[in-house]
Amino acid sequence: MSATLLFFNLISLSICPSLSASVVEDLNNLLPPPDFNTTISNNCLREPSLRYCNYSSIDLLEIFKSTIVAAHLCNESKNPNCVESFPKIDLQSSPRIAPLYLSFSFFWKYCPLTILSIDLSNNSIEGPFPLEILNCTQIHALDLSHNQLTGDLPIESFTSLTNLTLLNLSYNHFSESKISDSHFFARFNSSNFLHSGLLPDHKGFRIKAVILLVCFPILVILIVACWGWLCFCRPDILPSVFQQRHKFTPTMLKTATSGFSEKNLVGKSRGVEIYKGVLTDGTEVRIEIYTEKISMEQRRKFVKECKVLVQLRHRNLVRVMGWCNRGRLRAIITEWMDGENIEMWLSGSPPWKHRLKVLKGVVDGMRYLQEQWPEIGYDLRTSGVLLSQERGPLISRFKVGEQNGSSRKTYRFGVFLLEIITNRRPQEEFEKGETGFIEWVSTHYPGNTQKVIDERIKKTGTMYEQATEGIELALMCTDLTLGHQPSLTQISNKLKAYESSLVSSSPNNKKSHRERGESHKL
Ligand SMILES: *[C@@H]1O[C@H](CO)[C@@H](O)[C@H](O)[C@H]1NC(C)=O
Ligand SMILES: *[C@@H]1O[C@H](CO)[C@@H](O)[C@H](O)[C@H]1NC(C)=O
Ligand SMILES: *[C@@H]1O[C@H](CO)[C@@H](O)[C@H](O)[C@H]1NC(C)=O
Ligand SMILES: *[C@@H]1O[C@H](CO)[C@@H](O)[C@H](O)[C@H]1NC(C)=O
Ligand SMILES: *[C@@H]1O[C@H](CO)[C@@H](O)[C@H](O)[C@H]1NC(C)=O
Ligand SMILES: *[C@@H]1O[C@H](CO)[C@@H](O)[C@H](O)[C@H]1NC(C)=O
Ligand SMILES: *[C@@H]1O[C@H](CO)[C@@H](O)[C@H](O)[C@H]1NC(C)=O
Ligand SMILES: *[C@@H]1O[C@H](CO)[C@@H](O)[C@H](O)[C@H]1NC(C)=O
């Protein structure tokens, strides 16, 4: 009689009469028969290789229980010759009972030697690899596919399964492990570990590669597009290294003026719209937009001129910050001046010494332009010269490539000077405009100057003398006869002399010092 037969004889003898109950009930209720001692002893005598024979202290109750589990498992495996042999544990697709049988560690400890195949596939078994199974070292086949096993595979423990030829661990969630390094797993290939998590997932890898191949270029394109948009539309929010100074884009101007809103429109005339804007760094600017359509050639000239204008640096010149020449938008951006222009200022009848200060500032700006940028013209009108609290008068409205030479500029200064002295507006008050204005002044010079000098200037004393001299100077400036005009240096020297004589002639020296301080602040 073979050992297996003995083993199952024992089961059928002792358990079969009441095996209809559940395995748990049987484990709780059944007791070993009285001669169980002897049966086990006899079995071991005949077949010492039986697993339970090798334990030093034989736990009879544990062995008995394992025979109950074996009998139930045998039935569950639907093996027709269960009693004679028990070659297979088949709990495939039995997710309700498979974990229960796995939990009977005493059964696996004495795992019958006749079992050659264990199939626990498709059972939703969770947790780490069930180590107890490996107590059945003799098995040829082990299928644990389609479960939820996680964690590391106990690679070392597999080496005792020398006869294992069919292994399936596919469709689990193991951690990736180096089974390819193990000598034991060399006899298996990837079809044993499909989607087990153990092998680097080629499909996943391919998906990752595809994602990378598709997404990376898209990302690069997006970054490039984003960068391009920034460079093209909003260079002002780029780091300063990448900014093109002086070049403004339509988007920047649109942002600065809240979309060219009515609220920011401060002036409008034929072909020109003037907006007040705030740049991203908080600087207030004046944006002069030219709506007139011009040719490409003129546009090129415009940019060329702007490139010159942004280089102007003088305290008495309005600073040109940049330009925009993109699409239909053509604009010049200058610093914003909150103050009034000279025309408005004059209507408040400022004191003579303040007028002198303004004249000196204007001449300073003119001299700078004459020496450094003779090709730049400007519109020297009382309405075109702004007044800043800190910097004094500011010449604006430049024009590059001015054909009118310095003589014309000096002429314009003459008219400007006369306006300062007389506080009259030639365009409004005289029929022939400027010419009429000059004629009117010269008819009263030198005999009747009190008629032309602004009545707010005292009719006596140094100031009055200076105003009278100023008229002479102005008339020289407006005299276009060759060689009659004074140079800007001469004009400047004269104004300086007026200023200092104003100080020294003052009756009260202390007061004059204070006044001088004030006038410097202008
Ligand atoms: C064996 O299993 C069948 C169902 O497969 C069941 O009907 C039968 O009662 C079981 N036999 C014993 C003795 O448990
Ligand atoms: C055999 O059974 C007796 C009681 O029937 C018990 O005292 C004894 O320890 C058992 N022998 C073994 C080897 O378990
Ligand atoms: C049990 O021990 C004997 C020697 O004591 C040995 O020949 C046999 O292979 C062992 N069986 C198992 C299953 O380890
Ligand atoms: C797993 O078991 C379910 C029933 O429990 C069955 O419908 C399904 O086909 C089985 N899947 C596999 C791969 O055996
Ligand atoms: C059974 O498995 C446990 C856990 O792996 C192990 O500690 C024990 O030595 C094994 N017993 C036999 C007889 O292989
Ligand atoms: C493997 O099979 C051989 C031959 O059938 C047998 O001698 C050996 O004991 C088996 N190995 C194990 C670990 O059961
Ligand atoms: C894996 O090995 C088996 C034989 O053991 C073979 O039939 C099968 O084609 C192999 N599969 C792969 C993917 O190498
Ligand atoms: C393991 O099981 C999966 C799913 O049931 C199957 O696709 C695969 O072919 C099996 N592998 C082997 C080696 O039997």
XYZ file of C-alpha atoms and ligand atoms in Angstrom:
634
model
C 0.000 0.000 0.000
C 1.435 3.304 -1.028
C 1.941 6.177 1.343
C -0.612 8.352 -0.403
C -3.193 5.651 -0.192
C -2.490 5.296 3.487
C -2.897 8.977 3.942
C -6.250 9.001 2.251
C -7.418 5.856 3.803
C -6.943 7.635 6.994
C -9.044 10.539 5.807
C -11.869 8.425 4.471
C -11.853 6.320 7.586
C -11.866 9.109 10.030
C -13.612 11.990 8.341
C -15.795 10.840 5.479
C -18.937 10.083 7.491
C -19.513 13.724 8.281
C -17.647 15.627 5.564
C -20.840 17.272 4.343
C -20.424 20.171 6.789
C -18.221 23.171 5.980
C -14.484 22.931 6.525
C -14.655 25.385 9.429
C -17.382 23.413 11.170
C -15.464 20.182 10.675
C -12.298 21.733 12.063
C -14.201 22.795 15.172
C -16.242 19.628 15.713
C -14.286 16.604 14.571
C -11.838 14.882 16.878
C -9.078 12.432 16.002
C -10.188 8.800 16.330
C -8.730 6.878 19.312
C -6.286 4.897 17.191
C -4.994 8.014 15.337
C -1.706 7.654 17.277
C -1.122 4.227 15.883
C -2.168 5.052 12.348
C 0.347 7.932 12.167
C 3.077 5.810 13.720
C 2.436 3.003 11.267
C 2.372 5.441 8.353
C 5.739 6.862 9.308
C 7.207 3.461 9.723
C 6.178 2.491 6.224
C 6.837 5.850 4.544
C 9.319 8.003 6.438
C 9.366 10.631 3.671
C 5.858 11.805 4.681
C 6.187 15.447 5.740
C 4.787 15.091 9.252
C 7.235 12.343 10.067
C 10.184 14.739 10.009
C 9.015 16.941 12.899
C 10.630 16.074 16.240
C 7.454 16.494 18.239
C 4.492 15.379 16.235
C 1.390 17.478 16.891
C -1.353 14.906 16.286
C -4.190 17.417 16.436
C -2.512 19.611 13.810
C -1.946 16.621 11.560
C -5.529 15.561 12.029
C -6.782 19.020 11.144
C -4.634 19.059 8.012
C -6.287 15.810 6.915
C -9.702 17.492 7.295
C -8.583 20.413 5.102
C -7.034 17.983 2.608
C -10.292 16.063 2.347
C -12.271 19.244 1.721
C -9.749 20.577 -0.777
C -9.825 17.271 -2.579
C -13.578 17.564 -2.962
C -13.356 21.231 -4.008
C -10.863 20.239 -6.682
C -13.522 17.964 -8.202
C -11.033 15.181 -8.481
C -12.900 11.916 -9.242
C -10.121 9.791 -7.720
C -9.719 11.959 -4.718
C -9.263 9.208 -2.210
C -6.598 7.359 -4.140
C -4.563 10.379 -5.083
C -4.700 14.111 -4.570
C -2.579 15.475 -7.426
C -4.089 18.902 -7.789
C -5.385 21.791 -5.731
C -7.765 23.568 -8.042
C -9.392 26.647 -6.601
C -9.463 28.593 -9.846
C -12.170 31.266 -9.911
C -13.275 30.504 -6.343
C -12.582 33.873 -4.760
C -14.918 33.101 -1.862
C -13.068 30.061 -0.500
C -9.546 30.284 -1.901
C -8.288 32.822 0.694
C -9.849 30.690 3.425
C -7.868 27.582 2.383
C -4.742 29.664 2.022
C -5.109 30.694 5.642
C -4.845 27.071 6.966
C -1.090 27.220 7.494
C -1.065 23.765 9.235
C -2.315 22.237 5.993
C 0.480 23.759 3.894
C 3.008 22.790 6.564
C 2.107 19.094 6.018
C 1.293 19.583 2.307
C 0.616 16.054 0.927
C 3.439 14.879 -1.298
C 0.988 13.744 -3.985
C -0.024 17.301 -4.837
C 1.771 18.280 -8.065
C -0.250 21.246 -9.223
C -1.725 24.243 -7.444
C -4.109 26.561 -9.291
C -5.265 29.589 -7.316
C -5.753 31.821 -10.345
C -8.513 34.414 -10.729
C -9.326 34.676 -7.022
C -8.725 38.314 -6.156
C -6.205 37.189 -3.546
C -4.735 40.284 -1.962
C -1.608 41.104 -0.032
C 1.918 39.701 -0.269
C 2.874 36.472 -1.994
C 1.418 33.503 0.040
C 4.683 31.969 1.286
C 2.950 28.883 2.771
C 2.361 27.509 -0.732
C 6.088 27.080 -1.127
C 5.990 24.427 1.600
C 4.738 22.117 -1.170
C 8.230 21.897 -2.579
C 7.417 19.001 -4.898
C 4.920 20.798 -7.143
C 5.354 20.993 -10.925
C 2.814 23.716 -11.614
C 1.785 26.878 -9.823
C -0.745 29.336 -11.178
C -1.385 32.551 -9.250
C -2.399 34.640 -12.246
C -5.245 37.191 -12.089
C -4.946 38.109 -8.450
C -4.135 41.267 -6.523
C -0.810 40.205 -5.097
C 1.511 43.027 -4.176
C 4.982 43.584 -2.779
C 8.231 41.794 -3.506
C 8.400 38.265 -4.898
C 10.337 36.004 -2.420
C 12.847 35.009 -5.055
C 15.101 33.042 -2.671
C 12.240 30.843 -1.422
C 11.568 29.583 -4.946
C 14.916 27.813 -5.227
C 13.571 24.804 -3.232
C 10.920 24.185 -5.945
C 13.309 22.188 -8.127
C 10.565 20.436 -10.111
C 8.509 23.523 -10.916
C 8.081 23.812 -14.694
C 4.780 25.642 -15.093
C 4.585 28.952 -13.359
C 2.116 31.743 -13.966
C 2.280 34.956 -11.981
C 0.691 37.093 -14.683
C -1.790 39.888 -13.923
C -0.727 40.863 -10.433
C 0.678 44.015 -8.855
C 4.078 42.877 -7.637
C 6.927 45.330 -7.258
C 9.367 45.223 -10.114
C 12.130 42.781 -9.233
C 15.314 41.444 -10.712
C 13.998 37.945 -11.507
C 16.128 37.938 -14.640
C 19.201 37.853 -12.363
C 17.961 34.725 -10.593
C 19.203 31.343 -11.781
C 15.895 29.760 -10.802
C 13.760 32.039 -13.004
C 16.016 31.553 -15.998
C 13.817 28.632 -17.034
C 10.812 30.969 -17.400
C 10.203 33.759 -19.831
C 8.092 36.880 -19.990
C 4.894 34.928 -20.825
C 4.937 33.687 -17.210
C 4.955 37.197 -15.827
C 2.615 39.138 -18.117
C 1.427 42.313 -16.407
C 2.652 40.995 -13.104
C 4.560 44.168 -12.295
C 7.709 42.061 -11.977
C 9.092 42.908 -15.401
C 9.530 46.398 -16.794
C 6.239 46.830 -18.615
C 7.026 47.109 -22.301
C 3.597 48.279 -23.189
C 3.727 50.881 -20.444
C 7.155 51.760 -21.639
C 5.857 52.127 -25.158
C 3.002 54.302 -23.944
C 5.475 56.400 -21.993
C 7.698 56.619 -25.065
C 4.755 57.651 -27.221
C 3.640 60.185 -24.633
C 7.162 61.507 -24.472
C 7.527 61.547 -28.251
C 4.218 63.317 -28.704
C 4.180 65.509 -25.642
C 7.745 66.676 -25.702
C 7.517 68.289 -29.141
C 4.137 69.768 -28.206
C 5.672 71.161 -25.043
C 8.599 72.550 -26.990
C 6.230 74.089 -29.539
C 4.155 75.574 -26.730
C 7.208 77.011 -25.020
C 8.498 78.417 -28.283
C 5.060 79.819 -29.108
C 4.749 81.293 -25.656
C 8.223 82.789 -25.865
C 7.493 84.068 -29.339
C 4.283 85.673 -28.178
C 6.103 87.300 -25.282
C 8.886 88.557 -27.516
C 6.486 89.747 -30.177
C 3.682 91.138 -28.061
C 4.725 91.618 -24.466
C 8.517 92.002 -24.277
C 7.952 94.236 -21.243
C 7.207 91.236 -19.036
C 10.348 89.369 -20.102
C 13.470 89.536 -17.950
C 15.245 92.791 -18.781
C 18.102 90.915 -20.524
C 15.715 89.909 -23.314
C 13.957 93.213 -23.630
C 14.519 95.405 -26.599
C 14.739 98.858 -25.144
C 12.719 101.518 -26.889
C 10.625 99.066 -28.917
C 6.989 98.971 -27.909
C 4.438 96.505 -29.246
C 0.740 97.171 -29.882
C -0.142 94.742 -27.063
C 2.081 96.621 -24.632
C 0.442 99.915 -25.556
C -2.990 98.356 -25.396
C -2.256 97.092 -21.884
C -0.761 100.428 -20.860
C -3.873 102.352 -21.918
C -6.462 99.770 -20.750
C -7.275 98.949 -24.364
C -6.980 102.523 -25.672
C -9.909 103.521 -23.509
C -11.628 106.892 -23.789
C -10.586 107.567 -20.211
C -6.942 107.532 -21.237
C -7.385 109.602 -24.376
C -6.003 113.010 -23.399
C -5.808 114.716 -26.753
C -6.882 114.328 -30.354
C -6.229 116.263 -33.509
C -6.086 115.472 -37.200
C -3.979 112.347 -37.607
C -2.817 112.228 -33.991
C -4.291 110.669 -30.866
C -2.587 111.201 -27.556
C -3.045 108.736 -24.723
C -1.795 108.634 -21.207
C -0.488 105.171 -20.325
C 1.097 103.288 -17.478
C 3.811 100.724 -18.258
C 4.184 97.459 -16.341
C 6.896 98.976 -14.160
C 4.550 101.811 -13.190
C 6.130 104.512 -15.382
C 3.604 106.987 -16.737
C 4.007 107.702 -20.422
C 2.512 109.825 -23.135
C 1.627 107.809 -26.214
C 1.243 109.720 -29.424
C -0.464 107.579 -32.055
C -0.359 108.612 -35.705
C -3.442 107.493 -37.531
C -2.400 108.772 -40.945
C -1.526 106.060 -43.455
C 2.007 106.310 -44.799
C 4.125 104.374 -47.249
C 6.666 101.697 -46.340
C 9.440 104.120 -47.230
C 8.043 106.713 -44.832
C 7.713 104.069 -42.149
C 11.373 103.167 -42.488
C 12.215 106.822 -42.141
C 9.971 107.054 -39.090
C 11.845 104.246 -37.321
C 15.170 105.734 -38.293
C 14.132 109.024 -36.755
C 12.854 107.379 -33.613
C 16.193 105.626 -33.205
C 17.824 109.055 -33.144
C 15.271 110.622 -30.805
C 15.644 107.990 -28.089
C 19.283 108.993 -27.780
C 18.506 112.554 -26.703
C 19.575 113.168 -23.116
C 19.140 116.608 -21.637
C 17.282 117.905 -18.628
C 15.430 120.448 -20.769
C 14.281 117.992 -23.414
C 11.316 115.696 -23.072
C 12.676 112.172 -22.980
C 11.611 109.952 -25.875
C 11.268 106.439 -24.467
C 10.589 104.538 -27.643
C 8.337 103.894 -30.544
C 5.938 101.388 -31.966
C 5.788 100.477 -35.615
C 3.834 97.284 -36.038
C 0.854 96.555 -38.227
C -1.274 99.632 -38.511
C -0.031 101.110 -35.260
C 2.570 103.831 -35.366
C 3.354 105.693 -32.165
C 5.989 107.564 -30.235
C 6.204 107.085 -26.517
C 7.610 109.865 -24.365
C 7.785 110.474 -20.655
C 4.582 111.780 -19.126
C 4.611 115.365 -17.853
C 1.879 116.287 -15.465
C 2.576 120.010 -15.475
C 1.318 122.773 -17.688
C 2.910 124.208 -20.795
C 4.517 127.655 -20.946
C 1.467 129.221 -22.561
C -0.732 128.224 -19.643
C 1.965 129.155 -17.184
C 2.287 132.661 -18.646
C -1.383 133.321 -18.129
C -0.644 133.200 -14.404
C 1.831 136.102 -14.864
C 4.915 134.611 -13.252
C 7.640 136.914 -11.856
C 10.394 138.086 -14.181
C 13.122 136.051 -12.568
C 11.122 132.872 -13.137
C 10.674 133.843 -16.768
C 14.435 134.286 -17.017
C 14.912 130.809 -15.567
C 12.633 129.303 -18.189
C 14.391 131.166 -20.995
C 17.760 129.883 -19.759
C 16.508 126.307 -19.643
C 15.153 126.570 -23.165
C 18.445 127.973 -24.466
C 20.354 125.171 -22.653
C 18.236 122.575 -24.414
C 18.652 124.354 -27.760
C 22.428 124.525 -27.348
C 22.621 120.823 -26.548
C 20.656 120.019 -29.695
C 22.689 122.405 -31.810
C 25.970 120.903 -30.657
C 25.044 117.225 -30.550
C 22.097 116.791 -32.894
C 21.961 119.650 -35.411
C 19.691 117.596 -37.680
C 16.898 117.554 -35.092
C 14.276 120.250 -35.315
C 11.660 121.137 -32.708
C 8.567 123.172 -32.337
C 9.532 126.062 -30.101
C 6.147 127.464 -29.181
C 4.886 128.419 -25.760
C 2.299 125.682 -26.153
C 4.936 123.126 -27.129
C 7.329 123.713 -24.231
C 6.257 121.932 -21.067
C 7.122 122.925 -17.559
C 8.371 120.416 -15.010
C 8.629 121.086 -11.294
C 12.085 119.569 -11.074
C 13.598 120.157 -14.472
C 12.197 123.485 -15.592
C 11.155 123.926 -19.232
C 11.100 120.885 -21.498
C 11.309 121.187 -25.270
C 9.138 118.608 -27.039
C 7.810 117.805 -30.521
C 11.064 116.949 -32.215
C 11.509 116.367 -35.880
C 14.489 114.616 -37.380
C 15.910 115.814 -40.702
C 14.755 119.369 -40.174
C 15.862 121.355 -43.208
C 15.448 124.703 -41.498
C 18.863 125.637 -40.217
C 19.922 127.268 -37.002
C 18.840 130.675 -38.265
C 15.205 129.570 -38.307
C 15.586 128.138 -34.806
C 17.024 131.390 -33.529
C 14.127 133.218 -35.180
C 11.670 130.993 -33.344
C 13.472 131.631 -30.076
C 13.106 135.358 -30.730
C 9.342 134.983 -31.044
C 9.298 132.781 -27.941
C 11.245 135.440 -26.023
C 8.853 138.151 -27.127
C 5.905 136.059 -26.001
C 7.531 135.612 -22.604
C 8.093 139.349 -22.257
C 4.779 140.548 -23.630
C 2.543 137.662 -22.580
C 0.682 137.869 -25.912
C -0.475 135.144 -28.240
C 0.540 136.067 -31.792
C -1.662 133.505 -33.519
C -4.815 134.636 -31.734
C -4.254 138.325 -31.182
C -2.680 139.470 -34.447
C -4.152 139.441 -37.881
C -0.927 138.533 -39.597
C 0.095 136.149 -36.850
C 3.718 136.083 -35.924
C 4.788 138.659 -38.493
C 2.132 141.041 -37.274
C 3.239 140.428 -33.716
C 6.884 141.241 -34.499
C 5.862 144.349 -36.449
C 3.726 145.484 -33.530
C 6.629 145.061 -31.083
C 9.173 146.770 -33.311
C 6.936 149.794 -33.854
C 6.978 150.358 -30.120
C 10.698 149.807 -29.735
C 12.612 151.519 -28.306
C 10.347 154.499 -27.569
C 7.235 152.902 -26.204
C 8.273 149.637 -24.653
C 5.965 149.983 -21.681
C 3.133 149.333 -24.127
C 4.398 145.922 -25.092
C 6.011 144.626 -21.901
C 3.651 142.528 -19.763
C 2.013 144.930 -17.365
C 2.727 142.646 -14.436
C 6.428 143.387 -14.815
C 7.197 146.509 -12.818
C 7.675 149.548 -15.042
C 10.863 150.570 -13.251
C 14.097 149.031 -11.981
C 16.445 146.303 -13.180
C 13.739 143.912 -14.267
C 12.135 146.448 -16.516
C 15.514 147.322 -18.030
C 16.189 143.691 -18.663
C 12.799 143.206 -20.295
C 13.518 146.122 -22.579
C 16.930 144.666 -23.423
C 15.184 141.357 -23.959
C 13.024 142.949 -26.643
C 16.138 144.146 -28.423
C 17.624 140.662 -28.202
C 14.416 139.128 -29.498
C 14.194 141.536 -32.407
C 17.797 140.655 -33.313
C 16.847 137.002 -33.269
C 13.896 137.572 -35.573
C 15.994 139.621 -37.975
C 16.825 137.166 -40.712
C 19.222 139.556 -42.441
C 22.562 137.815 -42.764
C 24.814 138.311 -39.765
C 22.274 140.104 -37.585
C 21.244 137.157 -35.397
C 23.135 136.498 -32.192
C 24.488 132.983 -31.536
C 22.934 130.742 -28.887
C 26.071 131.160 -26.788
C 25.698 134.916 -26.914
C 22.040 134.633 -25.941
C 22.925 132.281 -23.111
C 25.615 134.618 -21.811
C 23.242 137.518 -21.885
C 20.603 135.618 -19.903
C 23.238 134.604 -17.358
C 24.300 138.209 -17.006
C 20.676 139.233 -16.403
C 20.313 136.617 -13.721
C 23.429 137.657 -11.824
C 22.714 141.368 -12.088
C 19.238 140.665 -10.781
C 20.826 139.134 -7.702
C 23.481 141.829 -7.118
C 21.093 144.711 -7.732
C 18.637 143.451 -5.197
C 18.350 146.020 -2.337
C 18.211 143.346 0.355
C 21.012 140.810 -0.018
C 19.593 138.259 2.412
C 16.263 138.307 0.653
C 17.880 137.993 -2.710
C 19.661 134.857 -1.568
C 16.379 133.337 -0.565
C 14.823 134.332 -3.861
C 17.701 132.825 -5.727
C 17.219 129.594 -3.876
C 13.581 129.585 -4.799
C 14.220 130.356 -8.416
C 16.702 127.478 -8.583
C 14.004 125.184 -7.378
C 11.787 126.136 -10.305
C -18.117 17.678 -2.437
O -18.431 18.814 -3.276
C -19.737 18.812 -3.797
C -19.875 19.994 -4.672
O -18.797 20.075 -5.545
C -20.743 18.790 -2.681
O -22.043 18.748 -3.214
C -20.491 17.617 -1.789
O -21.356 17.641 -0.675
C -19.103 17.591 -1.283
N -18.860 16.398 -0.523
C -18.473 16.405 0.718
C -18.318 15.113 1.329
O -18.227 17.454 1.316
C -0.849 8.415 21.844
O -2.069 8.567 22.566
C -1.938 8.645 23.961
C -3.310 8.701 24.547
O -4.151 7.916 23.864
C -1.051 9.830 24.321
O -0.894 9.902 25.691
C 0.271 9.760 23.607
O 1.053 10.917 23.851
C 0.075 9.569 22.154
N 1.320 9.332 21.531
C 1.852 10.199 20.643
C 3.097 9.759 19.985
O 1.319 11.281 20.371
C 12.520 13.382 6.423
O 13.726 12.912 7.011
C 14.268 11.786 6.382
C 15.494 11.346 7.175
O 15.314 11.609 8.530
C 14.629 12.108 4.937
O 15.110 10.972 4.319
C 13.390 12.620 4.195
O 13.724 13.015 2.904
C 12.763 13.740 4.964
N 11.547 14.126 4.296
C 11.218 15.380 4.017
C 9.903 15.569 3.360
O 11.963 16.292 4.272
C -12.423 34.856 -13.450
O -13.594 34.496 -12.757
C -14.783 35.079 -13.207
C -15.903 34.560 -12.332
O -15.526 34.587 -10.986
C -15.010 34.722 -14.651
O -16.163 35.332 -15.123
C -13.823 35.136 -15.482
O -13.949 34.702 -16.807
C -12.555 34.527 -14.914
N -11.419 35.041 -15.621
C -10.402 34.252 -16.010
C -9.288 34.934 -16.718
O -10.354 33.036 -15.770
C 6.975 26.088 5.403
O 6.985 27.512 5.085
C 7.444 28.316 6.155
C 7.337 29.711 5.666
O 7.950 29.832 4.438
C 8.870 27.939 6.502
O 9.318 28.733 7.575
C 8.956 26.487 6.877
O 10.265 26.104 7.088
C 8.370 25.613 5.778
N 8.294 24.242 6.199
C 8.672 23.248 5.418
C 8.502 21.881 6.004
O 9.130 23.449 4.304
C 11.438 16.117 -8.168
O 11.108 14.976 -8.915
C 12.007 13.931 -8.709
C 11.616 12.831 -9.628
O 10.246 12.584 -9.641
C 12.019 13.497 -7.234
O 12.918 12.527 -7.039
C 12.355 14.685 -6.367
O 12.242 14.364 -5.028
C 11.440 15.823 -6.657
N 11.854 16.995 -5.944
C 11.144 17.520 -4.932
C 11.707 18.775 -4.318
O 10.092 17.058 -4.587
C 8.342 30.969 -23.422
O 8.745 29.617 -23.301
C 7.827 28.674 -23.837
C 8.392 27.301 -23.569
O 8.804 27.159 -22.261
C 7.646 28.911 -25.315
O 6.701 28.032 -25.841
C 7.198 30.343 -25.540
O 7.133 30.618 -26.899
C 8.137 31.322 -24.879
N 7.600 32.577 -25.005
C 8.371 33.668 -25.198
C 7.653 34.972 -25.315
O 9.583 33.562 -25.306
C -0.524 32.914 -17.723
O -1.846 33.355 -17.623
C -2.215 34.306 -18.574
C -3.619 34.743 -18.294
O -4.443 33.655 -17.956
C -2.067 33.754 -19.968
O -2.379 34.749 -20.913
C -0.658 33.317 -20.164
O -0.498 32.682 -21.400
C -0.255 32.357 -19.092
N 1.154 32.012 -19.228
C 1.597 30.796 -19.254
C 3.067 30.622 -19.382
O 0.838 29.842 -19.193
